[in-house]
Amino acid sequence: MKVFKFGGASVKSAEAVRNVAEIIGEYQNQKIVLVISAMGKITNALEKLLNLRSSEIDSSIADIERFHLDIINNLFSDSNSPIYPRINTAFEQLRKIIAADIENQQKRYASVVGFGELFSTIIVNQYLQYLGFKSIWVAAGDIITTENKCVDAEVIWDKSIQKIKSELHSLFVDNTIIVTQGFIAKTDNGDDSTLGREGSDYSAAIIANAIDAEDLTIWKDVPGLLNADPKYFDNTQKIDIISYRETIELAYYGASIIHPKTIQPLKKKTIPLYIKSFISPHESGTIVQQDAFADSLIPSYIFKKNQVIISISARDFSFIAEDKLSIIFDKLNQYNLKVNLMQNSAISFSICIDNKGETVHNFIIDMQKTFKVKYNDDIELITIQNYNQDVIDELIGNRDVFLEQKDYSR
Ligand code: ASP
Ligand code: MG
């Protein structure tokens, strides 16, 4: 059994969906679980829907519907295809949920944003059946269970593993392809939940872990894992082979190629991850796997923009020791702020975090009640893996460096 994950860009048009089917067609006699994201930028459109005035909602849903119907009309020549009633029912449900008055905002969010994945998987599954594949659709909510929190929810592992295993194994008796949604799940109470934006990679990894997949392939619009974002670098290099460990580090520091939580479930079962291009599916892409010797020696660069460095010291010039650090971390937790980098000296503690406007501002004000706080915004956090002095010098150029850390341990 293989798991394939196709993201929004790979199913953003009828042509793109045809391409997905062509790729699947090259894996005859394989059992494949297909984990699919919302088409194109539909998740963003659904998020917007939540904040619209009621007078604007109808036309926005109509736009989203038109987008999907255009793709369907292009894919299916038969106007009696069952895809039409199916998609129609799904849009009726969306309209109903938007109109319903759900007081809990997280619950409302989760029950609306997941429609992108429902639409895309209904379409792809129907299209694969139409082409003659033995394909079946399964609701991610029936196989992945999360804690009772609707947004960015944690997966309940033992429950999910059990459901995925039993459900998928029985569906594979009569089918060769199982199509399901990334990103969404259901809580233990049966409400809709999400695994966090861009979470489809993680969904695929959970499923791969549960069924002991032979491998997971994430199909992207780039040739594989690159050592830098091609938006900022002209000369990017593809990494052919890399370890789980180094990939986690790259993803954590913001390489937008895969969701940082994806690796752990794979590593646990030593399931290799392939990152391949859906545009050139015959090229080798990147293999992410266990062995440390796989660690690539190509320097990799990750830029995190819009950072703020906050330096915290005691008002009385006393040391910043463990007691004060624990106060600081409690506050960070309370404000849900994630530290990207930290450094301390005897009398001050500095952190670098995403500049999430209001929250960061409130955190600083709160901290100022107890500590002396200085901050610098408009900072960029640059992470270089496999660095050498030349690449550091070249990158820094004539920028001012506020804080620098090096790990010599590897
Ligand atoms: N469609 C969801 C998002 O855009 C999940 C994903 O793409 O992974 O965040
Ligand atoms: Mg997406």
Coordinates of C-alpha atoms and ligand atoms in Angstrom, one line a residue:
M1 CA 0.0 0.0 0.0
K2 CA 1.2 3.4 -0.9
V3 CA -0.1 6.8 0.2
F4 CA -0.1 9.7 -2.3
K5 CA -0.8 13.3 -1.2
F6 CA -1.9 15.8 -3.8
G7 CA -2.0 19.5 -2.6
G8 CA -4.2 22.3 -3.8
A9 CA -2.0 23.3 -6.8
S10 CA -2.0 19.8 -8.2
V11 CA -5.9 19.8 -8.5
K12 CA -6.5 23.5 -9.2
S13 CA -8.0 22.9 -12.7
A14 CA -9.5 20.2 -14.9
E15 CA -6.2 19.8 -16.6
A16 CA -4.5 19.3 -13.3
V17 CA -7.0 16.7 -12.2
R18 CA -6.4 14.8 -15.5
N19 CA -2.7 14.9 -14.7
V20 CA -3.3 13.4 -11.3
A21 CA -5.3 10.6 -12.9
E22 CA -2.5 10.0 -15.3
I23 CA 0.0 9.7 -12.5
I24 CA -2.3 7.2 -10.7
G25 CA -2.6 5.2 -13.9
E26 CA 1.1 4.5 -13.8
Y27 CA 0.7 2.6 -10.6
Q28 CA -1.6 -0.2 -11.8
N29 CA -1.8 -3.2 -9.4
Q30 CA -0.9 -1.0 -6.5
K31 CA -3.2 -0.2 -3.6
I32 CA -3.1 3.6 -3.1
V33 CA -4.6 5.9 -0.5
L34 CA -5.0 9.3 -2.1
V35 CA -5.1 12.2 0.3
I36 CA -6.2 15.4 -1.4
S37 CA -6.4 19.1 -0.4
A38 CA -8.9 21.7 -1.4
M39 CA -8.5 22.8 -5.1
G40 CA -6.3 25.8 -5.6
K41 CA -7.0 28.5 -3.0
I42 CA -10.4 27.3 -2.0
T43 CA -9.6 27.0 1.7
N44 CA -8.7 30.7 1.8
A45 CA -12.0 31.5 0.0
L46 CA -13.9 29.5 2.6
E47 CA -12.1 31.2 5.5
K48 CA -13.1 34.6 4.0
L49 CA -16.7 33.4 3.8
L50 CA -16.8 33.2 7.6
N51 CA -16.3 36.9 7.9
L52 CA -18.6 38.2 5.2
R53 CA -21.8 40.1 5.8
S54 CA -24.9 37.9 5.0
S55 CA -25.6 40.0 1.9
E56 CA -22.2 39.0 0.4
I57 CA -22.3 35.3 1.3
D58 CA -24.6 34.1 -1.5
S59 CA -22.5 35.5 -4.3
S60 CA -19.3 34.2 -2.7
I61 CA -20.6 30.7 -2.4
A62 CA -21.9 31.0 -6.0
D63 CA -18.3 31.9 -7.1
I64 CA -16.9 28.8 -5.3
E65 CA -19.6 26.6 -6.8
R66 CA -18.9 28.0 -10.3
F67 CA -15.2 27.3 -9.9
H68 CA -15.9 23.6 -9.1
L69 CA -18.6 23.3 -11.7
D70 CA -16.3 24.6 -14.4
I71 CA -13.8 21.9 -13.6
I72 CA -16.5 19.2 -13.4
N73 CA -18.0 20.3 -16.8
N74 CA -14.6 20.0 -18.3
L75 CA -13.9 16.6 -16.9
F76 CA -17.2 14.8 -17.4
S77 CA -18.8 14.6 -20.8
D78 CA -21.9 13.0 -19.5
S79 CA -24.4 15.5 -18.0
N80 CA -26.1 12.6 -16.2
S81 CA -23.0 11.8 -14.3
P82 CA -23.6 11.1 -10.6
I83 CA -21.0 13.8 -9.9
Y84 CA -23.7 16.5 -10.4
P85 CA -26.2 15.4 -7.6
R86 CA -23.2 14.7 -5.3
I87 CA -21.6 18.1 -5.6
N88 CA -25.0 19.7 -5.5
T89 CA -25.7 18.0 -2.1
A90 CA -22.4 19.2 -0.8
F91 CA -23.1 22.8 -1.7
E92 CA -26.5 22.6 -0.2
Q93 CA -24.9 21.4 3.1
L94 CA -22.4 24.3 2.9
R95 CA -25.2 26.8 2.5
K96 CA -27.1 25.3 5.4
I97 CA -24.1 25.4 7.7
I98 CA -23.3 29.0 6.8
A99 CA -26.9 30.0 7.6
A100 CA -27.0 28.0 10.8
D101 CA -26.2 29.9 13.9
I102 CA -23.3 28.1 15.5
E103 CA -22.2 30.0 18.5
N104 CA -18.8 28.4 19.1
Q105 CA -16.6 30.2 16.5
Q106 CA -14.0 27.4 16.3
K107 CA -16.8 24.9 15.6
R108 CA -18.2 27.1 12.9
Y109 CA -14.8 27.6 11.4
A110 CA -14.1 23.9 11.2
S111 CA -17.4 22.9 9.8
V112 CA -17.0 25.4 7.0
V113 CA -13.3 25.3 5.9
G114 CA -13.3 21.6 5.4
F115 CA -15.7 21.8 2.5
G116 CA -12.8 22.5 0.1
E117 CA -11.5 19.0 0.8
L118 CA -14.9 17.5 0.5
F119 CA -15.5 19.1 -2.9
S120 CA -12.1 18.1 -4.3
T121 CA -12.2 14.5 -3.1
I122 CA -15.8 14.0 -4.4
I123 CA -14.7 15.3 -7.8
V124 CA -11.4 13.3 -8.0
N125 CA -13.0 10.1 -6.8
Q126 CA -15.9 10.4 -9.3
Y127 CA -13.5 11.2 -12.0
L128 CA -11.3 8.1 -11.3
Q129 CA -14.4 5.9 -11.3
Y130 CA -15.5 7.5 -14.5
L131 CA -12.1 6.5 -16.0
G132 CA -12.6 2.9 -14.8
F133 CA -10.5 2.9 -11.7
K134 CA -11.8 0.9 -8.7
S135 CA -11.9 3.9 -6.5
I136 CA -13.9 4.7 -3.4
W137 CA -14.4 7.8 -1.2
V138 CA -14.0 7.8 2.5
A139 CA -14.7 10.6 5.0
A140 CA -11.5 11.6 6.8
G141 CA -13.7 12.3 9.8
D142 CA -14.6 8.6 9.9
I143 CA -11.0 7.5 10.3
I144 CA -9.1 10.3 12.0
T145 CA -10.3 11.3 15.5
T146 CA -9.0 14.3 17.4
E147 CA -9.3 15.7 20.9
N148 CA -12.4 17.8 21.5
K149 CA -11.0 21.0 20.0
C150 CA -12.1 22.0 16.5
V151 CA -9.2 24.0 15.2
D152 CA -5.5 22.8 15.1
A153 CA -6.6 19.8 17.0
E154 CA -4.3 17.0 18.3
V155 CA -4.9 13.6 16.9
I156 CA -6.0 10.8 19.3
W157 CA -3.5 8.2 18.0
D158 CA -4.7 4.8 19.2
K159 CA -8.3 5.5 18.2
S160 CA -7.3 6.9 14.8
I161 CA -4.9 4.1 14.0
Q162 CA -7.5 1.5 14.8
K163 CA -10.2 3.1 12.6
I164 CA -7.8 3.8 9.7
K165 CA -6.6 0.2 9.7
S166 CA -9.9 -1.5 9.9
E167 CA -11.7 0.8 7.5
L168 CA -9.0 1.0 4.9
H169 CA -8.2 -2.7 4.9
S170 CA -11.8 -3.6 4.3
L171 CA -12.2 -1.0 1.6
F172 CA -9.1 -2.4 -0.2
V173 CA -10.7 -5.8 -0.5
D174 CA -12.8 -4.5 -3.5
N175 CA -11.0 -1.3 -4.4
T176 CA -7.5 -0.4 -5.5
I177 CA -7.8 3.3 -4.7
I178 CA -9.2 5.1 -1.6
V179 CA -9.7 8.8 -1.8
T180 CA -9.9 10.8 1.3
Q181 CA -9.5 14.4 2.6
G182 CA -6.4 15.9 4.0
F183 CA -6.6 18.6 6.8
I184 CA -9.9 17.6 8.3
A185 CA -11.0 15.1 11.0
K186 CA -13.7 14.8 13.6
T187 CA -13.4 15.3 17.3
D188 CA -14.1 12.5 19.8
N189 CA -17.5 14.1 20.2
G190 CA -18.2 13.9 16.5
D191 CA -17.8 17.6 15.6
D192 CA -15.8 18.7 12.6
S193 CA -12.1 19.5 13.4
T194 CA -9.0 20.6 11.5
L195 CA -5.4 19.6 11.9
G196 CA -4.2 23.2 11.1
R197 CA -3.7 25.0 7.9
E198 CA -1.6 23.1 5.3
G199 CA -2.2 20.0 7.4
S200 CA -2.9 17.6 4.6
D201 CA 0.7 16.4 4.5
Y202 CA 0.2 15.5 8.2
S203 CA -3.0 13.6 7.4
A204 CA -1.2 11.6 4.8
A205 CA 1.6 10.7 7.2
I206 CA -0.9 9.6 9.9
I207 CA -2.6 7.3 7.4
A208 CA 0.8 6.0 6.1
N209 CA 1.8 5.2 9.7
A210 CA -1.5 3.4 10.5
I211 CA -1.5 1.1 7.5
D212 CA 2.3 0.6 7.5
A213 CA 2.5 2.0 4.0
E214 CA 5.4 1.0 1.8
D215 CA 6.0 4.8 1.3
L216 CA 4.4 8.2 1.2
T217 CA 4.7 10.4 -1.9
I218 CA 3.9 14.1 -1.6
W219 CA 3.4 15.5 -5.1
K220 CA 4.4 19.1 -5.5
D221 CA 4.9 21.7 -8.2
V222 CA 8.7 21.7 -7.5
P223 CA 11.1 19.0 -8.5
G224 CA 11.7 18.0 -4.8
L225 CA 13.1 19.5 -1.6
L226 CA 15.1 22.4 -2.6
N227 CA 17.9 24.0 -0.6
A228 CA 16.3 27.4 -0.7
D229 CA 13.0 29.0 -1.7
P230 CA 13.1 29.7 -5.5
K231 CA 11.1 32.9 -4.8
Y232 CA 14.2 34.4 -3.2
F233 CA 17.1 32.5 -4.8
D234 CA 18.1 32.1 -8.4
N235 CA 20.3 29.1 -8.0
T236 CA 18.4 26.6 -6.0
Q237 CA 19.6 23.0 -5.8
K238 CA 17.5 19.9 -5.4
I239 CA 18.4 17.7 -2.4
D240 CA 18.3 14.1 -3.6
I241 CA 18.4 12.3 -0.3
I242 CA 18.0 13.7 3.2
S243 CA 17.3 12.3 6.7
Y244 CA 14.1 12.7 8.7
R245 CA 16.0 14.7 11.2
E246 CA 17.3 17.3 8.8
T247 CA 13.9 17.6 7.1
I248 CA 12.1 18.2 10.4
E249 CA 14.6 21.0 11.1
L250 CA 14.0 22.6 7.7
A251 CA 10.3 22.3 7.9
Y252 CA 10.3 23.7 11.5
Y253 CA 12.2 26.8 10.5
G254 CA 9.7 27.6 7.8
A255 CA 10.7 25.8 4.6
S256 CA 7.2 25.8 3.1
I257 CA 7.6 22.5 1.3
I258 CA 6.0 20.2 3.9
H259 CA 4.1 20.6 7.1
P260 CA 6.5 20.2 10.1
K261 CA 4.4 17.5 11.8
T262 CA 4.6 15.2 8.8
I263 CA 7.9 13.5 9.5
Q264 CA 7.3 12.1 13.0
P265 CA 4.6 9.5 12.1
L266 CA 6.8 8.3 9.2
K267 CA 10.0 8.1 11.3
K268 CA 8.2 6.0 13.8
K269 CA 7.6 3.3 11.2
T270 CA 10.7 4.2 9.0
I271 CA 8.4 4.8 6.1
P272 CA 10.3 6.6 3.3
L273 CA 8.9 9.9 2.1
Y274 CA 9.2 10.9 -1.6
I275 CA 8.8 14.5 -2.6
K276 CA 8.1 14.5 -6.3
S277 CA 7.0 16.8 -9.1
F278 CA 3.5 16.2 -10.5
I279 CA 4.7 18.2 -13.5
S280 CA 7.6 15.8 -14.1
P281 CA 6.5 12.6 -12.3
H282 CA 9.3 10.5 -13.8
E283 CA 12.0 12.5 -12.2
S284 CA 13.5 11.1 -9.0
G285 CA 12.6 14.0 -6.6
T286 CA 13.8 13.8 -3.0
I287 CA 13.9 10.8 -0.7
V288 CA 13.5 11.5 3.0
Q289 CA 14.6 8.5 5.0
Q290 CA 16.1 7.2 8.2
D291 CA 19.9 7.0 7.7
A292 CA 22.0 9.8 9.0
F293 CA 24.5 9.3 6.2
A294 CA 21.8 10.6 4.0
D295 CA 22.1 14.1 5.4
S296 CA 22.8 16.3 2.5
L297 CA 25.8 18.4 2.6
I298 CA 24.3 21.1 0.5
P299 CA 23.8 24.3 2.5
S300 CA 20.1 25.0 2.9
Y301 CA 18.6 28.5 3.5
I302 CA 15.3 29.4 5.2
F303 CA 14.1 32.9 5.6
K304 CA 11.4 33.8 8.1
K305 CA 10.4 37.4 7.6
N306 CA 8.4 39.7 9.9
Q307 CA 10.1 38.7 13.1
V308 CA 10.5 40.6 16.3
I309 CA 13.4 40.2 18.8
I310 CA 12.3 40.9 22.4
S311 CA 14.9 41.3 25.1
I312 CA 13.8 40.9 28.6
S313 CA 15.8 41.8 31.7
A314 CA 15.0 42.3 35.4
R315 CA 14.3 45.9 36.5
D316 CA 16.8 45.6 39.4
F317 CA 19.6 44.3 37.2
S318 CA 19.4 40.9 38.9
F319 CA 20.1 37.7 37.0
I320 CA 17.6 36.1 34.6
A321 CA 17.7 32.6 36.2
E322 CA 15.3 29.7 36.1
D323 CA 12.6 31.3 38.3
K324 CA 12.3 34.3 35.9
L325 CA 12.6 32.1 32.8
S326 CA 9.6 30.1 34.0
I327 CA 7.6 33.2 34.4
I328 CA 8.5 34.3 30.9
F329 CA 7.6 30.9 29.4
D330 CA 4.3 30.8 31.2
K331 CA 3.4 34.1 29.6
L332 CA 4.6 33.0 26.1
N333 CA 2.3 30.0 26.5
Q334 CA -0.6 32.1 27.7
Y335 CA -0.3 34.3 24.6
N336 CA 0.2 31.3 22.3
L337 CA 3.5 32.6 21.0
K338 CA 6.0 30.3 19.5
V339 CA 9.7 31.0 20.1
N340 CA 11.8 30.6 16.9
L341 CA 15.1 31.4 18.6
M342 CA 16.2 32.3 22.1
Q343 CA 19.4 33.3 23.8
N344 CA 20.3 34.4 27.3
S345 CA 23.1 36.2 29.1
A346 CA 23.4 36.8 32.9
I347 CA 21.0 39.7 32.9
S348 CA 18.9 39.4 29.8
F349 CA 16.9 36.9 27.8
S350 CA 16.2 37.4 24.2
I351 CA 13.6 35.7 22.0
C352 CA 12.8 35.9 18.4
I353 CA 9.1 35.3 17.5
D354 CA 6.7 35.9 14.6
N355 CA 5.4 39.4 14.7
K356 CA 1.7 38.6 15.1
G357 CA 0.8 42.2 15.6
E358 CA -1.7 42.7 18.4
T359 CA -0.8 39.6 20.4
V360 CA 2.9 40.4 20.4
H361 CA 2.1 44.0 21.4
N362 CA -0.1 42.8 24.3
F363 CA 2.5 40.3 25.4
I364 CA 5.1 43.1 25.6
I365 CA 2.8 45.3 27.6
D366 CA 2.1 42.5 30.0
M367 CA 5.8 41.7 30.4
Q368 CA 6.6 45.3 31.0
K369 CA 4.6 45.1 34.3
T370 CA 7.4 42.9 35.7
F371 CA 10.4 43.3 33.5
K372 CA 12.4 45.8 31.5
V373 CA 11.5 44.9 27.9
K374 CA 13.2 46.2 24.7
Y375 CA 12.2 45.0 21.2
N376 CA 13.2 45.4 17.6
D377 CA 10.8 44.6 14.8
D378 CA 11.2 44.1 11.1
I379 CA 13.7 41.4 11.7
E380 CA 14.4 38.5 9.4
L381 CA 15.4 35.1 10.8
I382 CA 17.8 33.3 8.6
T383 CA 18.5 29.6 9.2
I384 CA 21.4 28.0 7.4
Q385 CA 21.9 24.3 7.6
N386 CA 25.3 22.8 6.6
Y387 CA 26.8 26.2 6.7
N388 CA 30.3 27.4 6.1
Q389 CA 31.8 30.8 6.6
D390 CA 31.5 31.7 2.9
V391 CA 27.8 31.2 2.7
I392 CA 27.3 33.1 6.0
D393 CA 29.3 36.1 4.8
E394 CA 27.5 36.1 1.4
L395 CA 24.1 35.9 3.0
I396 CA 24.7 38.6 5.6
G397 CA 26.1 41.0 3.1
N398 CA 25.7 44.4 4.7
R399 CA 22.8 43.5 7.0
D400 CA 23.0 44.3 10.7
V401 CA 23.1 41.1 12.8
F402 CA 21.2 41.4 16.1
L403 CA 21.7 37.8 17.3
E404 CA 23.5 34.8 16.0
Q405 CA 23.7 31.2 17.0
K406 CA 25.7 28.3 15.8
D407 CA 25.4 24.7 16.4
Y408 CA 28.8 22.9 16.1
S409 CA 27.5 19.6 17.2
R410 CA 27.2 18.0 13.7
Ligands
ASP1 N1 -6.5 23.0 2.2 C1 -5.9 23.2 3.5 C2 -5.1 24.5 3.5 O1 -5.0 25.1 2.5 C3 -5.0 22.0 3.9 C4 -3.8 21.8 3.0 O2 -3.7 22.4 1.9 O3 -2.9 21.1 3.4 O4 -4.6 24.9 4.5
MG2 MG -3.5 24.1 0.5

